[in-house]
Tab-separated table of C-alpha atoms in Angstrom:
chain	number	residue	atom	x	y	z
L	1318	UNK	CA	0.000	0.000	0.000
L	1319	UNK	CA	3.093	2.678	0.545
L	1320	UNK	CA	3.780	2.866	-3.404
L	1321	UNK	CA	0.381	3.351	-4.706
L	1322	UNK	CA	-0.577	5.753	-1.797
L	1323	UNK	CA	2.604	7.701	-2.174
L	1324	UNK	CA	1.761	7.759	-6.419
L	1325	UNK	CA	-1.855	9.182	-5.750
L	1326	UNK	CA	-0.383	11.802	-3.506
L	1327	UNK	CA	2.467	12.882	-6.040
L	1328	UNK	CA	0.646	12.077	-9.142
L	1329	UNK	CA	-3.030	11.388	-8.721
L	1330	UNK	CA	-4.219	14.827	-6.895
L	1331	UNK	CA	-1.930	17.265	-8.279
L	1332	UNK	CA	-3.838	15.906	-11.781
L	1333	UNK	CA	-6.705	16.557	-10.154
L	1334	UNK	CA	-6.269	19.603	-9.452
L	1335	UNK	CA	-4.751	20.119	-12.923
L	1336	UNK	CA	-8.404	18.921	-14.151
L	1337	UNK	CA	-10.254	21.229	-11.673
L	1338	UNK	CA	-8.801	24.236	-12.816
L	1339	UNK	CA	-9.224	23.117	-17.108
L	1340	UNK	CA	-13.185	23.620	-15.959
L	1341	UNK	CA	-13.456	25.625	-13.619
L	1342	UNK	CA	-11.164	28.887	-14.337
L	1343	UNK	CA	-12.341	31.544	-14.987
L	1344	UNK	CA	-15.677	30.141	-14.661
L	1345	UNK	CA	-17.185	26.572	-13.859
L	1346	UNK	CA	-17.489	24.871	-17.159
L	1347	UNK	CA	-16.402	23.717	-20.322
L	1348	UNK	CA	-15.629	27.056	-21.624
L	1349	UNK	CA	-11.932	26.456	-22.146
L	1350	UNK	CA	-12.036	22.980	-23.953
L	1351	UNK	CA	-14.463	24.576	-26.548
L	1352	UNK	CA	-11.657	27.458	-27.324
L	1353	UNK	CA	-9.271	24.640	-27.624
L	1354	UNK	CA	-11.185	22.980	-30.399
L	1355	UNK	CA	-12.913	26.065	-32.114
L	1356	UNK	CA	-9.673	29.163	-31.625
L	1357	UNK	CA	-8.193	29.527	-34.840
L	1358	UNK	CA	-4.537	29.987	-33.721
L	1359	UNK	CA	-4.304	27.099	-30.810
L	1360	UNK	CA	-5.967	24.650	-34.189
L	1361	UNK	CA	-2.833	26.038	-35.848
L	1362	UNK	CA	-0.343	25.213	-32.833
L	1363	UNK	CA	-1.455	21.997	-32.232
L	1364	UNK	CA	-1.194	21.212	-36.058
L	1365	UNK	CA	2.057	22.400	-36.382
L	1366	UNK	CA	3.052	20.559	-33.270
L	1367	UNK	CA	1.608	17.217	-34.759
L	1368	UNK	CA	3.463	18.398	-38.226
L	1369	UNK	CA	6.664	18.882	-36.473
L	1370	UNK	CA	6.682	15.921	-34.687
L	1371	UNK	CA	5.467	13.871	-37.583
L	1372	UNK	CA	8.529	14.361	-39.717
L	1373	UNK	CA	10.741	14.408	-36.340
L	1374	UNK	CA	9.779	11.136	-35.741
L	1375	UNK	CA	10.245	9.583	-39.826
L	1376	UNK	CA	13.396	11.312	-40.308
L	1377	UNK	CA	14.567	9.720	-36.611
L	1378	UNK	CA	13.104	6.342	-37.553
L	1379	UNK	CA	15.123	6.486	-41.065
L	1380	UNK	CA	18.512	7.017	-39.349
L	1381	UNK	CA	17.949	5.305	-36.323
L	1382	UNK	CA	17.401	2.160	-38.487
L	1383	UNK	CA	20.916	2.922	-40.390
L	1384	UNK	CA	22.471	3.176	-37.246
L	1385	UNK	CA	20.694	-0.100	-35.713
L	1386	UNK	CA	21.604	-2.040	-39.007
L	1387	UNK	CA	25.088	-1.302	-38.392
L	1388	UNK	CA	24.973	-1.793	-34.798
L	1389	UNK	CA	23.864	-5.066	-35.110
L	1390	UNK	CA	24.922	-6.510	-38.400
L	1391	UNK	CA	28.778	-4.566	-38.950
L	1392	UNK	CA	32.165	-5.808	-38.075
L	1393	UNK	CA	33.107	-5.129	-34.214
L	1394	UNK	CA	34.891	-1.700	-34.986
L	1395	UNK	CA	31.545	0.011	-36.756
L	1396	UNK	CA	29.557	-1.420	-33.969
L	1397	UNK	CA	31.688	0.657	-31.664
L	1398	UNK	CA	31.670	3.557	-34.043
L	1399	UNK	CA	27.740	3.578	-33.775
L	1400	UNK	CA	27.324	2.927	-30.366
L	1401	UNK	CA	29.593	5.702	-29.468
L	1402	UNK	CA	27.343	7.994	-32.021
L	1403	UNK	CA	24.719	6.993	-30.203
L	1404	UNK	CA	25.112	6.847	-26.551
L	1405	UNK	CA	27.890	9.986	-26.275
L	1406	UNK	CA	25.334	12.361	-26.863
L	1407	UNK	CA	22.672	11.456	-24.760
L	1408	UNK	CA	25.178	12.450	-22.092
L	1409	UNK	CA	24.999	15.911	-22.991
L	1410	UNK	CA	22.449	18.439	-22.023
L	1411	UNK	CA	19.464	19.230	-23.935
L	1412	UNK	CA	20.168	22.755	-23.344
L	1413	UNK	CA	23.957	22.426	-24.595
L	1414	UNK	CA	22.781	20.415	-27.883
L	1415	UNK	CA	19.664	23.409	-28.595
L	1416	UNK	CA	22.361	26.387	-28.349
L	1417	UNK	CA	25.058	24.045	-29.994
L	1418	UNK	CA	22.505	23.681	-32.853
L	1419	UNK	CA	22.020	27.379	-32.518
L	1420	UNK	CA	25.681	28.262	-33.257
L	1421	UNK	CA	26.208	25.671	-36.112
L	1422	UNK	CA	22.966	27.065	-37.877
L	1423	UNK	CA	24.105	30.095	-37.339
L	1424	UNK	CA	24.171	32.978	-40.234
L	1425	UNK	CA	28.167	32.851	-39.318
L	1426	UNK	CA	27.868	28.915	-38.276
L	1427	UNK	CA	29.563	26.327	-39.860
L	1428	UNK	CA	27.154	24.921	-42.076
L	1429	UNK	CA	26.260	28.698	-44.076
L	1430	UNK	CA	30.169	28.945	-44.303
L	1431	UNK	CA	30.715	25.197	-45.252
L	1432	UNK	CA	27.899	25.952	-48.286
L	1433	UNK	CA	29.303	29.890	-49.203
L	1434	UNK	CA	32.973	28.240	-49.518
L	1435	UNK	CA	31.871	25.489	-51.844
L	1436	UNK	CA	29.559	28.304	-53.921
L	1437	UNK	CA	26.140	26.468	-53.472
L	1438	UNK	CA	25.066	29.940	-51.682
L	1439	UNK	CA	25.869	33.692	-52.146
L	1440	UNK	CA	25.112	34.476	-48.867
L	1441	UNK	CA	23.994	33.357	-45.643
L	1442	UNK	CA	20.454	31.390	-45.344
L	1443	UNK	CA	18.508	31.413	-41.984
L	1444	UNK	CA	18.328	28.833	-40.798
L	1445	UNK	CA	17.149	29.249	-36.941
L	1446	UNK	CA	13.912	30.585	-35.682
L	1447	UNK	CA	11.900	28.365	-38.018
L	1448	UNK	CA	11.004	25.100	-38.526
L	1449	UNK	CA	13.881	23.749	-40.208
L	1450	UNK	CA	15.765	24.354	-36.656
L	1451	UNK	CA	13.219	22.666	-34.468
L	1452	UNK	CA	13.324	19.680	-36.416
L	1453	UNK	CA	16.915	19.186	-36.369
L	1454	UNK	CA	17.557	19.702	-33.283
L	1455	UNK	CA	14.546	17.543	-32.095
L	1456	UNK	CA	15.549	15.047	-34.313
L	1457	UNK	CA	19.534	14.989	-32.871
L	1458	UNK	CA	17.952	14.473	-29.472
L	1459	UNK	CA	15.909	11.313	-30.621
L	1460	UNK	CA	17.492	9.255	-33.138
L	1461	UNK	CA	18.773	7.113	-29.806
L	1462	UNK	CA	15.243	6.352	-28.387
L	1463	UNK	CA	14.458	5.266	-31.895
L	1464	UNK	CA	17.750	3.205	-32.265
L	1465	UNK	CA	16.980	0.924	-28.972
L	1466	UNK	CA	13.818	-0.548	-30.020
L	1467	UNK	CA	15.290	-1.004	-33.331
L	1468	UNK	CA	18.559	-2.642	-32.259
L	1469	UNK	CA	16.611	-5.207	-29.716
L	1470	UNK	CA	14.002	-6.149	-33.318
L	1471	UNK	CA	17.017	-6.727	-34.725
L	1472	UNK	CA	18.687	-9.101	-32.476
L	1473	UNK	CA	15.767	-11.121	-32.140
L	1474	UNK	CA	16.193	-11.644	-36.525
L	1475	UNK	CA	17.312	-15.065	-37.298
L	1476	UNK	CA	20.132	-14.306	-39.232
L	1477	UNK	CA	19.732	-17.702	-41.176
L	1478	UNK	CA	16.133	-16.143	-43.054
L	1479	UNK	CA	18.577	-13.636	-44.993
L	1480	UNK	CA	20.959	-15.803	-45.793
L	1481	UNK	CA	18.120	-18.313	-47.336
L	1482	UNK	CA	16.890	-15.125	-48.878
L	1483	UNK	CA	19.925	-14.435	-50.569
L	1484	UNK	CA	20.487	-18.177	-51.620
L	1485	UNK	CA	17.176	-18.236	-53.481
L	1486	UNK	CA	17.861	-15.752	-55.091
L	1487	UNK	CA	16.544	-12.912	-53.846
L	1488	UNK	CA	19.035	-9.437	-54.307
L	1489	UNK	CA	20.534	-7.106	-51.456
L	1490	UNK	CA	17.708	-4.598	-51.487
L	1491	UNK	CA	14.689	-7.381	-51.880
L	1492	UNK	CA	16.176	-9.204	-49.068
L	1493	UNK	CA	16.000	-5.754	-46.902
L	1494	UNK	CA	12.083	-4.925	-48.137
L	1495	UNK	CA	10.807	-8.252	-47.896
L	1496	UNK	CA	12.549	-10.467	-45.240
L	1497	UNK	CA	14.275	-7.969	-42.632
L	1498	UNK	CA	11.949	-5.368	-42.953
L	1499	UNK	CA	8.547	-7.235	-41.708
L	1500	UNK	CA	10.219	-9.214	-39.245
L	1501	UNK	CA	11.099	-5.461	-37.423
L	1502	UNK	CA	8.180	-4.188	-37.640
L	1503	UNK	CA	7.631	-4.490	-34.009
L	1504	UNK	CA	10.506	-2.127	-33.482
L	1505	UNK	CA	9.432	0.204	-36.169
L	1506	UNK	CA	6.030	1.062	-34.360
L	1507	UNK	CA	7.726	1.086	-30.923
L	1508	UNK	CA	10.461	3.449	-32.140
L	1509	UNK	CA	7.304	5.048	-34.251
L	1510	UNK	CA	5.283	5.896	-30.722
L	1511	UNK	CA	8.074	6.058	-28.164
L	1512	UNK	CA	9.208	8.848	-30.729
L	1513	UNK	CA	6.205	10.905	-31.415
L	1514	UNK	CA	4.851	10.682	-27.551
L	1515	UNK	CA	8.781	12.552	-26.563
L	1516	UNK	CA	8.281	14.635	-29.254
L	1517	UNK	CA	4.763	15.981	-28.173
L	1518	UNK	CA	6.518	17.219	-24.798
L	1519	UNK	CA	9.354	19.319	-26.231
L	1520	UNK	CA	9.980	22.820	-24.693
L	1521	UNK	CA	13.520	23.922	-24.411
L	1522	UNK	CA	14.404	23.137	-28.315
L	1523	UNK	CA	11.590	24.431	-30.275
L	1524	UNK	CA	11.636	27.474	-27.423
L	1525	UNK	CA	15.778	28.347	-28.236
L	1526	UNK	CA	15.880	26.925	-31.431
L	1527	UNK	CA	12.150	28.347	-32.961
L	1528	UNK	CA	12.739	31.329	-31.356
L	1529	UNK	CA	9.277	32.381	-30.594
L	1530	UNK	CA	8.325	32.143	-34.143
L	1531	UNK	CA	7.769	27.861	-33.988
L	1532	UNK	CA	5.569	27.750	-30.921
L	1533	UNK	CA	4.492	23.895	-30.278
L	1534	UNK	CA	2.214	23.108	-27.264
L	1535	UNK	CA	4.337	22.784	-24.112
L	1536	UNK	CA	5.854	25.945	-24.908
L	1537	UNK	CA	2.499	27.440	-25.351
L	1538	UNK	CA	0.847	25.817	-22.278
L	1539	UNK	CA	3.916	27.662	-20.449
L	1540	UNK	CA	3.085	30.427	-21.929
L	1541	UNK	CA	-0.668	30.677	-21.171
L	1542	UNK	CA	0.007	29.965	-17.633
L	1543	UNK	CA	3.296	32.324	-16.641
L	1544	UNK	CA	2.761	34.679	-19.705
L	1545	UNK	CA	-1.006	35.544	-19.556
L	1546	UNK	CA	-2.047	33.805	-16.711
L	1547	UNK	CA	-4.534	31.795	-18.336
L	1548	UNK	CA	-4.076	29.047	-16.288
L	1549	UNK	CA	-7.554	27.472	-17.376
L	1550	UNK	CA	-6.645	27.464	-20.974
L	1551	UNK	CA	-3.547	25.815	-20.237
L	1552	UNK	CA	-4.719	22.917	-17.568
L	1553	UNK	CA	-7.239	22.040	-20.803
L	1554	UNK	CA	-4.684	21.984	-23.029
L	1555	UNK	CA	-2.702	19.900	-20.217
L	1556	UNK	CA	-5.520	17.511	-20.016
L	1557	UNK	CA	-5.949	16.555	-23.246
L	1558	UNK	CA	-2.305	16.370	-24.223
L	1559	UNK	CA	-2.043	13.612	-21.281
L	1560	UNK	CA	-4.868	11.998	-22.436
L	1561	UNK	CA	-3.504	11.803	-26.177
L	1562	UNK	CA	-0.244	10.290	-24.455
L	1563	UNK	CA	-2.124	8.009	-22.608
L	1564	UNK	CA	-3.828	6.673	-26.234
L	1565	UNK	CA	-0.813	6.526	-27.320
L	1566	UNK	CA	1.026	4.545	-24.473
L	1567	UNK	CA	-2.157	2.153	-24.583
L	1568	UNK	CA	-1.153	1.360	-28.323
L	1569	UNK	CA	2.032	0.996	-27.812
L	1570	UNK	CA	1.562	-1.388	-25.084
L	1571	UNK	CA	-0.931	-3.272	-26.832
L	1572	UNK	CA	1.249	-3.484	-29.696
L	1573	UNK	CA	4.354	-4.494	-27.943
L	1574	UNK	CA	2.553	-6.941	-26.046
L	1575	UNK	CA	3.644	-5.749	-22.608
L	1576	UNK	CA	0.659	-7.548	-20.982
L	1577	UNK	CA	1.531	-10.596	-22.324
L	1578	UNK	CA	5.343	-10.711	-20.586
L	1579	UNK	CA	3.800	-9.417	-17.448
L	1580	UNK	CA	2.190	-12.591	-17.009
């Protein structure tokens, strides 16, 4: 009884609280959830945050299944390379990596100079305070949460399938699309969800790196509750950002088959 008591009192009431003020400020009712669904501008933040972490999560799921091939099917001396590409930065700060990003994209960072000194630009391209940024640096921070449930699909490949593959007949790339491919599946919606539900919580990157102008909804729940004091609004949009999670977590466990290992 300690654990479960000690969860409600650290988790359970400050939600409910969290709940109590989504319908009750300003005024008792349901007042704030219908701005969330009929405002104009919050329909266009929480699109762009779905957009955002939509291609964050493909373009991490396409490299971390590069890096997982390698890390499980290279020579010895690749499989260090990767794993030190992998695991070295997660030691760093998020805040580090957003203003490192900052730097390198940069008007005077080293990727406009890199592309001015090989004359594929005239001059300098911005590069921060949009989109582009966010999803870089988003997608730095979580190529390794997509490379773990990769890797472990991977592992669990009989390595004999391929080879049959490839003595039938089959070529290099039909092998990949039709034998490794389905049999990682598995790991592909895991990475997929464990992905996209980090993604959907991101503050400090799209904040430094969007610079105001690439506003996704943690940043603007901060915002409507320190900024404007709407602290309604942002308990609603709280609510049913936890709730989307918790779909999501559900799917993911259902897909994984979580319940089945438990037992």
């Amino acid at each position: 009884m300690p654990l479960p008591l000690l969860l409600v009192l650290l988790y359970g009431l400050p939600l409910a609280g969290v709940i109590g003020w989504s319908v009750t400020l300003p005024t008792l009712g349901l007042g704030q959830y219908q701005q969330v669904v009929t405002d104009p501008s919050i329909r266009d933040m929480l699109l762009r945050t779905l957009r955002l972490c939509l291609y964050t999560t493909v373009l991490a799921i396409a490299i971390g299944y590069l890096l997982s091939y390698c890390r499980v099917f290279a020579s010895r001396p690749w499989q260090l390379v990767v794993e030190i590409a992998v695991f070295v930065p997660m030691w760093i700060s998020v805040l580090v990596r957003a203003f490192g990003w900052l730097i390198a994209l940069g008007n005077e960072g080293i990727l406009n100079t890199l592309l001015m000194s090989v004359g594929l630009i005239h001059g300098p391209v911005q590069m921060t305070r949009n989109e582009f940024a966010v999803v870089v640096g988003m997608v730095h921070f979580m190529v390794p949460y997509a490379v773990f449930p990769l890797s472990s699909s991977m592992r669990q490949i009989d390595r004999r399938t391929l080879l049959a593959a490839r003595g039938l007949g089959a070529g290099g790339l039909r092998t990949f699309w039709a034998v490794l491919v389905p049999q990682t599946l598995p790991g592909l919606l895991g990475a997929f969800l464990i992905v996209f539900v980090f993604c959907l919580g991101f503050f400090i990157t799209p904040a430094i790196l969007g610079g105001g102008q690439t506003t996704m909804i943690a940043e603007y729940v901060y915002l409507q509750m320190f900024q404007t004091n709407n602290w309604g609004l942002g308990a609603a949009l709280s609510v049913m950002l936890l709730a989307f999670i918790g779909l999501m977590a559900a799917l993911l466990m259902w897909a994984s088959r979580v319940n089945k290992l438990a037992r």
